[in-house]
Short mmCIF file of C-alpha atoms and ligand atoms in Angstrom, two decimals:
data_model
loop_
_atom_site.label_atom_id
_atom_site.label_comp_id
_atom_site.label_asym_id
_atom_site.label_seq_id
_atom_site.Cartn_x
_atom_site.Cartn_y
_atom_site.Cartn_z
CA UNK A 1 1.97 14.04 -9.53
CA UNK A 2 4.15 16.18 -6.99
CA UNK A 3 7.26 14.96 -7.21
CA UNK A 4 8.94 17.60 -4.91
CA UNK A 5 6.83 15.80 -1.76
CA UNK A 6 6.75 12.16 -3.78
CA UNK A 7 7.42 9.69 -5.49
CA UNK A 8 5.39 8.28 -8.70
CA UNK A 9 4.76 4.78 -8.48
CA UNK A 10 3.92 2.75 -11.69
CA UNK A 11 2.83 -0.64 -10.52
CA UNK A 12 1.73 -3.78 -13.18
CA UNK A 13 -1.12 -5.67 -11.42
CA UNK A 14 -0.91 -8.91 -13.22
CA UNK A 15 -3.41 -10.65 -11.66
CA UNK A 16 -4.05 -14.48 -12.67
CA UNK A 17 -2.04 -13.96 -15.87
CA UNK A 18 1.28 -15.09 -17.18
CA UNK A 19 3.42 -18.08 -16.10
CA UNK A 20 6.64 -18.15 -14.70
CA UNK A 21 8.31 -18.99 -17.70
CA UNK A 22 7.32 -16.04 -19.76
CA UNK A 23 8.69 -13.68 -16.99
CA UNK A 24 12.39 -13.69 -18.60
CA UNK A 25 10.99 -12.68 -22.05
CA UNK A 26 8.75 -9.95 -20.58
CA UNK A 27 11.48 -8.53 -18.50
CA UNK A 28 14.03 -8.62 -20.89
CA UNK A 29 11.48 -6.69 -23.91
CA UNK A 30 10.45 -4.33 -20.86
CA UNK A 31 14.56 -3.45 -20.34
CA UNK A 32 14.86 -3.12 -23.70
CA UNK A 33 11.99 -0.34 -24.16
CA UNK A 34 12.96 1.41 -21.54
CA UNK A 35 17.22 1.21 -20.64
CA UNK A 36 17.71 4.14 -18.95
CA UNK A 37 14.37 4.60 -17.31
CA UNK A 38 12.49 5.73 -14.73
CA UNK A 39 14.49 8.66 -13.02
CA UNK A 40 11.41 9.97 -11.41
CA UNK A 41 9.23 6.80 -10.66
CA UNK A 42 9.19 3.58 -8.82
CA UNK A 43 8.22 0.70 -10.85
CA UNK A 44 6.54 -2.21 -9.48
CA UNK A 45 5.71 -5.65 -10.64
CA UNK A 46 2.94 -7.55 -8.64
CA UNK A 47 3.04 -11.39 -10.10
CA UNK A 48 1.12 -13.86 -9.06
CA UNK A 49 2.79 -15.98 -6.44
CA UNK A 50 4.04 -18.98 -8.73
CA UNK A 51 6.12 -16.00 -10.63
CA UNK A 52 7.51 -14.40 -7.93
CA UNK A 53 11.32 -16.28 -7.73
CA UNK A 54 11.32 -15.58 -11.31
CA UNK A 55 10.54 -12.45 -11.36
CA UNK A 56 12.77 -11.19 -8.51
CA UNK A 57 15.52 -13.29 -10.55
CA UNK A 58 14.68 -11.86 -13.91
CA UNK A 59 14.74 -7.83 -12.51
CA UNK A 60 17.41 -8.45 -10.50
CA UNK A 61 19.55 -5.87 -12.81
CA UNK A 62 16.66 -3.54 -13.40
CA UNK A 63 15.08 -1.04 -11.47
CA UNK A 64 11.33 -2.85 -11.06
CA UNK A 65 10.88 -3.76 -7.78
CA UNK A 66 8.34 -7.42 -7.02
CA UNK A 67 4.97 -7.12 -5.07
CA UNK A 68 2.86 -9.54 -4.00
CA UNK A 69 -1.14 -9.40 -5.14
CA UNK A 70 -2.26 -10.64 -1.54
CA UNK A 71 -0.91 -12.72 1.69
CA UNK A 72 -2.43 -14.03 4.57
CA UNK A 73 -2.31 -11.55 8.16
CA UNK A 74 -1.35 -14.87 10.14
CA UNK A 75 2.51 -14.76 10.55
CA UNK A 76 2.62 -18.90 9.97
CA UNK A 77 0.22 -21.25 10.85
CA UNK A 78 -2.14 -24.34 9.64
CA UNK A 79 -3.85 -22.20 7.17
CA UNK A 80 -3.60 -24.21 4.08
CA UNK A 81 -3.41 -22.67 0.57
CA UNK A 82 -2.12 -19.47 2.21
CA UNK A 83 1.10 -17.42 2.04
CA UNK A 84 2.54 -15.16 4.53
CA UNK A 85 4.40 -11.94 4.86
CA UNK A 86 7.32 -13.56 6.22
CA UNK A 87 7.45 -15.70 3.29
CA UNK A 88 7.44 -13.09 0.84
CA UNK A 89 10.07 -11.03 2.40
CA UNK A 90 12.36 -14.17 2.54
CA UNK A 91 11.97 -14.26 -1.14
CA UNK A 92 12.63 -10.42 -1.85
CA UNK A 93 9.61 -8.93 -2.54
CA UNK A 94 8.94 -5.78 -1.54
CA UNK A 95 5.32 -4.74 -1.96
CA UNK A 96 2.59 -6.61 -1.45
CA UNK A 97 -1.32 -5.44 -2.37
CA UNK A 98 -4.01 -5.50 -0.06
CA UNK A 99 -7.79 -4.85 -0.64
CA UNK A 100 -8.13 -5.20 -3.95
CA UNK A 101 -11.88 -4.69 -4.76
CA UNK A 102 -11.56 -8.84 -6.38
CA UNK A 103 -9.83 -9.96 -3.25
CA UNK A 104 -12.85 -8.35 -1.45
CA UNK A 105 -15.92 -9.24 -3.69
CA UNK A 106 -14.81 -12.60 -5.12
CA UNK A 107 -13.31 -13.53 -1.51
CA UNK A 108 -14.91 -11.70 0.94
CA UNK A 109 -11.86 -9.80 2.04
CA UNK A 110 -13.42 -7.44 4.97
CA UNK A 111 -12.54 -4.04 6.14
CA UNK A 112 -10.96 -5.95 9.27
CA UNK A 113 -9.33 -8.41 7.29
CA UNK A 114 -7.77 -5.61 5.10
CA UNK A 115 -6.70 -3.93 8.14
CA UNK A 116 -5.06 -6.79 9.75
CA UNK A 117 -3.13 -7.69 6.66
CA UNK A 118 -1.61 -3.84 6.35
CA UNK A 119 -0.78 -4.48 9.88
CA UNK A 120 1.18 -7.93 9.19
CA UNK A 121 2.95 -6.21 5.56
CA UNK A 122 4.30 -3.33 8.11
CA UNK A 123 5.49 -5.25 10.40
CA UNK A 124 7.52 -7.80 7.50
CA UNK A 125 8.64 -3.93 5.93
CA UNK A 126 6.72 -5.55 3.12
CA UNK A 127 5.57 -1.99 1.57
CA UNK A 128 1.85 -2.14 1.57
CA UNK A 129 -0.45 -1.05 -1.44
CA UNK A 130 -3.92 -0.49 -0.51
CA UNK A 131 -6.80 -0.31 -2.32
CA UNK A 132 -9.89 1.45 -2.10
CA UNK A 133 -12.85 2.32 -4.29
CA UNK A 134 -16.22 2.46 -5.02
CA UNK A 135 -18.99 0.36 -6.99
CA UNK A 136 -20.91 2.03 -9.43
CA UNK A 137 -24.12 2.31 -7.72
CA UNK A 138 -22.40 3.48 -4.60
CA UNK A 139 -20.59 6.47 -7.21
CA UNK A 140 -24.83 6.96 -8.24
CA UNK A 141 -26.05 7.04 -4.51
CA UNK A 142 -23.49 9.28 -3.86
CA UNK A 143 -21.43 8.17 -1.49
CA UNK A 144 -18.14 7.82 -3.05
CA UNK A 145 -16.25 10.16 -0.96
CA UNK A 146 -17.49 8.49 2.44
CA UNK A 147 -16.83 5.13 1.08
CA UNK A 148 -13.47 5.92 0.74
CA UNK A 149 -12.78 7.58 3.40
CA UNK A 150 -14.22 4.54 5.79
CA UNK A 151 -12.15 2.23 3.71
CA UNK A 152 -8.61 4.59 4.48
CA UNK A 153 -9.31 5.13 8.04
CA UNK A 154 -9.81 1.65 8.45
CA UNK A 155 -7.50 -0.01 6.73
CA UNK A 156 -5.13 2.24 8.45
CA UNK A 157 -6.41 1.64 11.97
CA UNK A 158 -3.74 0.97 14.55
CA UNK A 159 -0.86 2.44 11.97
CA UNK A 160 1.74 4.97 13.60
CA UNK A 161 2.78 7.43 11.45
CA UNK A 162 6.51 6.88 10.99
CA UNK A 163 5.22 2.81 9.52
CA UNK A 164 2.51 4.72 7.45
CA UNK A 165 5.25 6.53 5.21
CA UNK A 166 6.45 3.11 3.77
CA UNK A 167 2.14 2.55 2.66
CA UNK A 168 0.62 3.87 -0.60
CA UNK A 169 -2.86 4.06 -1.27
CA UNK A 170 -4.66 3.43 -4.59
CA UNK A 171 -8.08 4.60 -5.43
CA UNK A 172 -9.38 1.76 -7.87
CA UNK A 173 -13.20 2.28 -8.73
CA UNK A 174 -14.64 -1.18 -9.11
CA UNK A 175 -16.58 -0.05 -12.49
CA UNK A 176 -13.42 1.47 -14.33
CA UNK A 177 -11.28 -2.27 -13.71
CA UNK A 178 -10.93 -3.75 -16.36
CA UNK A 179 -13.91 -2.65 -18.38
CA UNK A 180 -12.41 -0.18 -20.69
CA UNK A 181 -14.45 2.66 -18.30
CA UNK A 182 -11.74 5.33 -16.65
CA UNK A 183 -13.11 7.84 -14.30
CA UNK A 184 -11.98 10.95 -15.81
CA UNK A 185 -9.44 12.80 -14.60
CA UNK A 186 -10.93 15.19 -12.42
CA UNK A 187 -13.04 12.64 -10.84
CA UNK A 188 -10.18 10.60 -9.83
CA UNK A 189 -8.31 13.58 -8.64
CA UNK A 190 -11.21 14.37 -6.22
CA UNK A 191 -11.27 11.23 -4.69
CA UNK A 192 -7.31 11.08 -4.58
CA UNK A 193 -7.41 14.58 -3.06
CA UNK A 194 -10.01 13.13 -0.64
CA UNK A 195 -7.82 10.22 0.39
CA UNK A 196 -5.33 12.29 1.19
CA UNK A 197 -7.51 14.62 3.30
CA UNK A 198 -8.44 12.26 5.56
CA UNK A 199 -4.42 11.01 5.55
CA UNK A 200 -4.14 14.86 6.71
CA UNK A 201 -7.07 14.17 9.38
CA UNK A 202 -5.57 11.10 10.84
CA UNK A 203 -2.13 12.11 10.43
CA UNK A 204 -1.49 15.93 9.51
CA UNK A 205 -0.18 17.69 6.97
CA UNK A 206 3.52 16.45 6.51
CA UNK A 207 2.49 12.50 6.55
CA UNK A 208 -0.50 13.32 3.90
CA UNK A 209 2.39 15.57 1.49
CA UNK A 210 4.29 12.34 1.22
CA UNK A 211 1.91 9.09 0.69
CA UNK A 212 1.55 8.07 -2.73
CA UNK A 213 -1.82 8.04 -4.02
CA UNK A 214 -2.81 5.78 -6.79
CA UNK A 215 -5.23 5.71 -9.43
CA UNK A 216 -5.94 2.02 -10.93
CA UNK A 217 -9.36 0.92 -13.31
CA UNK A 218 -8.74 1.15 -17.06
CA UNK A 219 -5.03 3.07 -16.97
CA UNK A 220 -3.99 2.61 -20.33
CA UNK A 221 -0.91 4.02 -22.16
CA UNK A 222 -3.32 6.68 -23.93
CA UNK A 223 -5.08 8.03 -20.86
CA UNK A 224 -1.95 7.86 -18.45
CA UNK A 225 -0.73 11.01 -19.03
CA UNK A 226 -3.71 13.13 -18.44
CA UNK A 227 -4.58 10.94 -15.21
CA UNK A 228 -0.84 11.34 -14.10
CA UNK A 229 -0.75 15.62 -14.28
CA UNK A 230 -3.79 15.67 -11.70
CA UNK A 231 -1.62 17.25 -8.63
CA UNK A 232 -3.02 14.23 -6.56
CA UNK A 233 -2.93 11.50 -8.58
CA UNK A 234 1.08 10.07 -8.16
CA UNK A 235 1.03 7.09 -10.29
CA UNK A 236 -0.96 4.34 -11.30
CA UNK A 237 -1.96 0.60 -10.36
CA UNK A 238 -2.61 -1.56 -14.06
CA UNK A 239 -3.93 -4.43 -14.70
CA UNK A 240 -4.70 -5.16 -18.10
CA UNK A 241 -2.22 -2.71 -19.66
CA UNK A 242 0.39 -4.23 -17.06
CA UNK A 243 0.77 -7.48 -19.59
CA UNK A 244 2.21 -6.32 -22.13
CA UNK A 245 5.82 -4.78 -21.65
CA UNK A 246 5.33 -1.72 -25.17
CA UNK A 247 2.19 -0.96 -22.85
CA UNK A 248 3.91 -0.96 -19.51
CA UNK A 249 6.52 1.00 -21.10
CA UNK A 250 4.73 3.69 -22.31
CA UNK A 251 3.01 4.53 -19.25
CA UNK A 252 6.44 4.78 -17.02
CA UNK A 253 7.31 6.74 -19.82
CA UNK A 254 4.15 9.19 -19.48
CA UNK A 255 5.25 8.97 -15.58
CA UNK A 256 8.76 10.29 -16.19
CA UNK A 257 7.81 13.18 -18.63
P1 LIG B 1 -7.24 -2.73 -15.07
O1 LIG B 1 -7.01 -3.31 -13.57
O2 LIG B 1 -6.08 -1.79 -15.34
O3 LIG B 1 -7.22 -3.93 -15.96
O4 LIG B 1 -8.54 -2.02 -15.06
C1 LIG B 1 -6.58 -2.49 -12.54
C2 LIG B 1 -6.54 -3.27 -11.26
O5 LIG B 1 -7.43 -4.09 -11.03
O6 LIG B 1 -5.63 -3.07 -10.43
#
């Protein structure tokens, strides 16, 4: 974290988990843990679409702000089965992910696709959260660092600068989600540190200082704290964890220390 150039952003990834009706009892135990909470970081929410008017409802008189997990890049349109940005921002959400590595292996999200969805959240002001990462025999080969950086410059493509400042970026590495694996520390520094080097490249020095970088695959409320005191690691994307409000809690707790 460097919270004199940024914010830290705890965001719950809750995937295809929950209903809508347990979103009152989660937000109210999640208030409860945490009243006066989170001076220094953003907390996010992303529900899964059936959850979100009940989730924006039930935070209403909180501080966690509602993302999205995905929407379509079409602004409206005969594309069945799909949401847009438009729609979410009518319904007060505020962040939306993009790219996450299941969007992209279980539903062949491409490189374009994730670009062209960044590009649609921007222009909604539907903050975007982007994810990027590695598989595990990409991390053996070696390539990690170029991965990542192809999967940045390209979701970013066409993306002034002043629009950038409302994006952050998380570095999930497919083998640490949701398999109990976390990269350590210093290995998810590096490739935080790298993301924001080529943020510097594409952007200079003053954009990179304030983007949030993520780090999401196996955050728990035990490893949260070490993962969060890397200088370049400003918060944290959870699934898993995310689920269950004393664990949510404890890691925006480990954020605001
Ligand atoms: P996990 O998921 O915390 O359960 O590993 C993270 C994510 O997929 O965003």
């Amino acid at each position: 974290m460097n919270r004199k150039y940024r914010h830290t952003v705890i965001a719950g990834n809750w995937k295809m988990n929950l209903l809508a009706s347990d979103v009152k009892a989660y937000a109210t135990e999640l208030r409860s843990l945490i009243p006066d909470f989170h001076k220094w970081c953003d907390a996010i929410a992303c529900v899964p679409f059936t959850s979100l008017p009940a989730a924006i409802r039930a935070f209403r008189t909180t501080r966690v702000m509602i993302g999205a997990q995905n929407m379509n890049q079409h602004k409206s349109g005969a594309y069945t089965g799909e949401v847009s940005g438009a729609q979410l921002k009518d319904l007060g959400v505020r962040y939306v992910i993009i790219g996450h590595s299941e969007r992209r292996e279980l539903f062949g999200e491409t490189d374009d696709i994730v670009n062209k969805k960044v590009l649609a959240a921007i222009q909604q002001q539907l903050r975007p959260i982007i994810c990027v990462g590695e598989s595990l025999g990409q991390r053996e080969t070696g390539v990690t660092n170029d991965l990542v950086a192809m999967q940045v410059k390209s979701a970013l493509n066409g993306v002034d600068a002043l629009k950038l400042r409302s994006a952050i970026i998380a570095y999930e590495p497919i083998w640490a989600i949701g398999s109990g694996l976390t990269a350590t520390p210093q290995d998810a520094q590096d490739v935080c540190c790298e993301i924001r080097a080529v943020i510097r490249s594409l952007y200079g020095a003053r954009t990179a200082r304030a983007i949030p970088v993520l780090y999401g695959g196996s955050m728990n409320e035990k490893n949260a704290h070490d993962l969060l005191a890397q200088p370049d690691i400003d918060g944290g994307l959870i699934g898993g964890a995310s689920l269950k409000p004393e664990l949510f809690a404890a890691i925006i707790k480990a954020a605001n220390q």
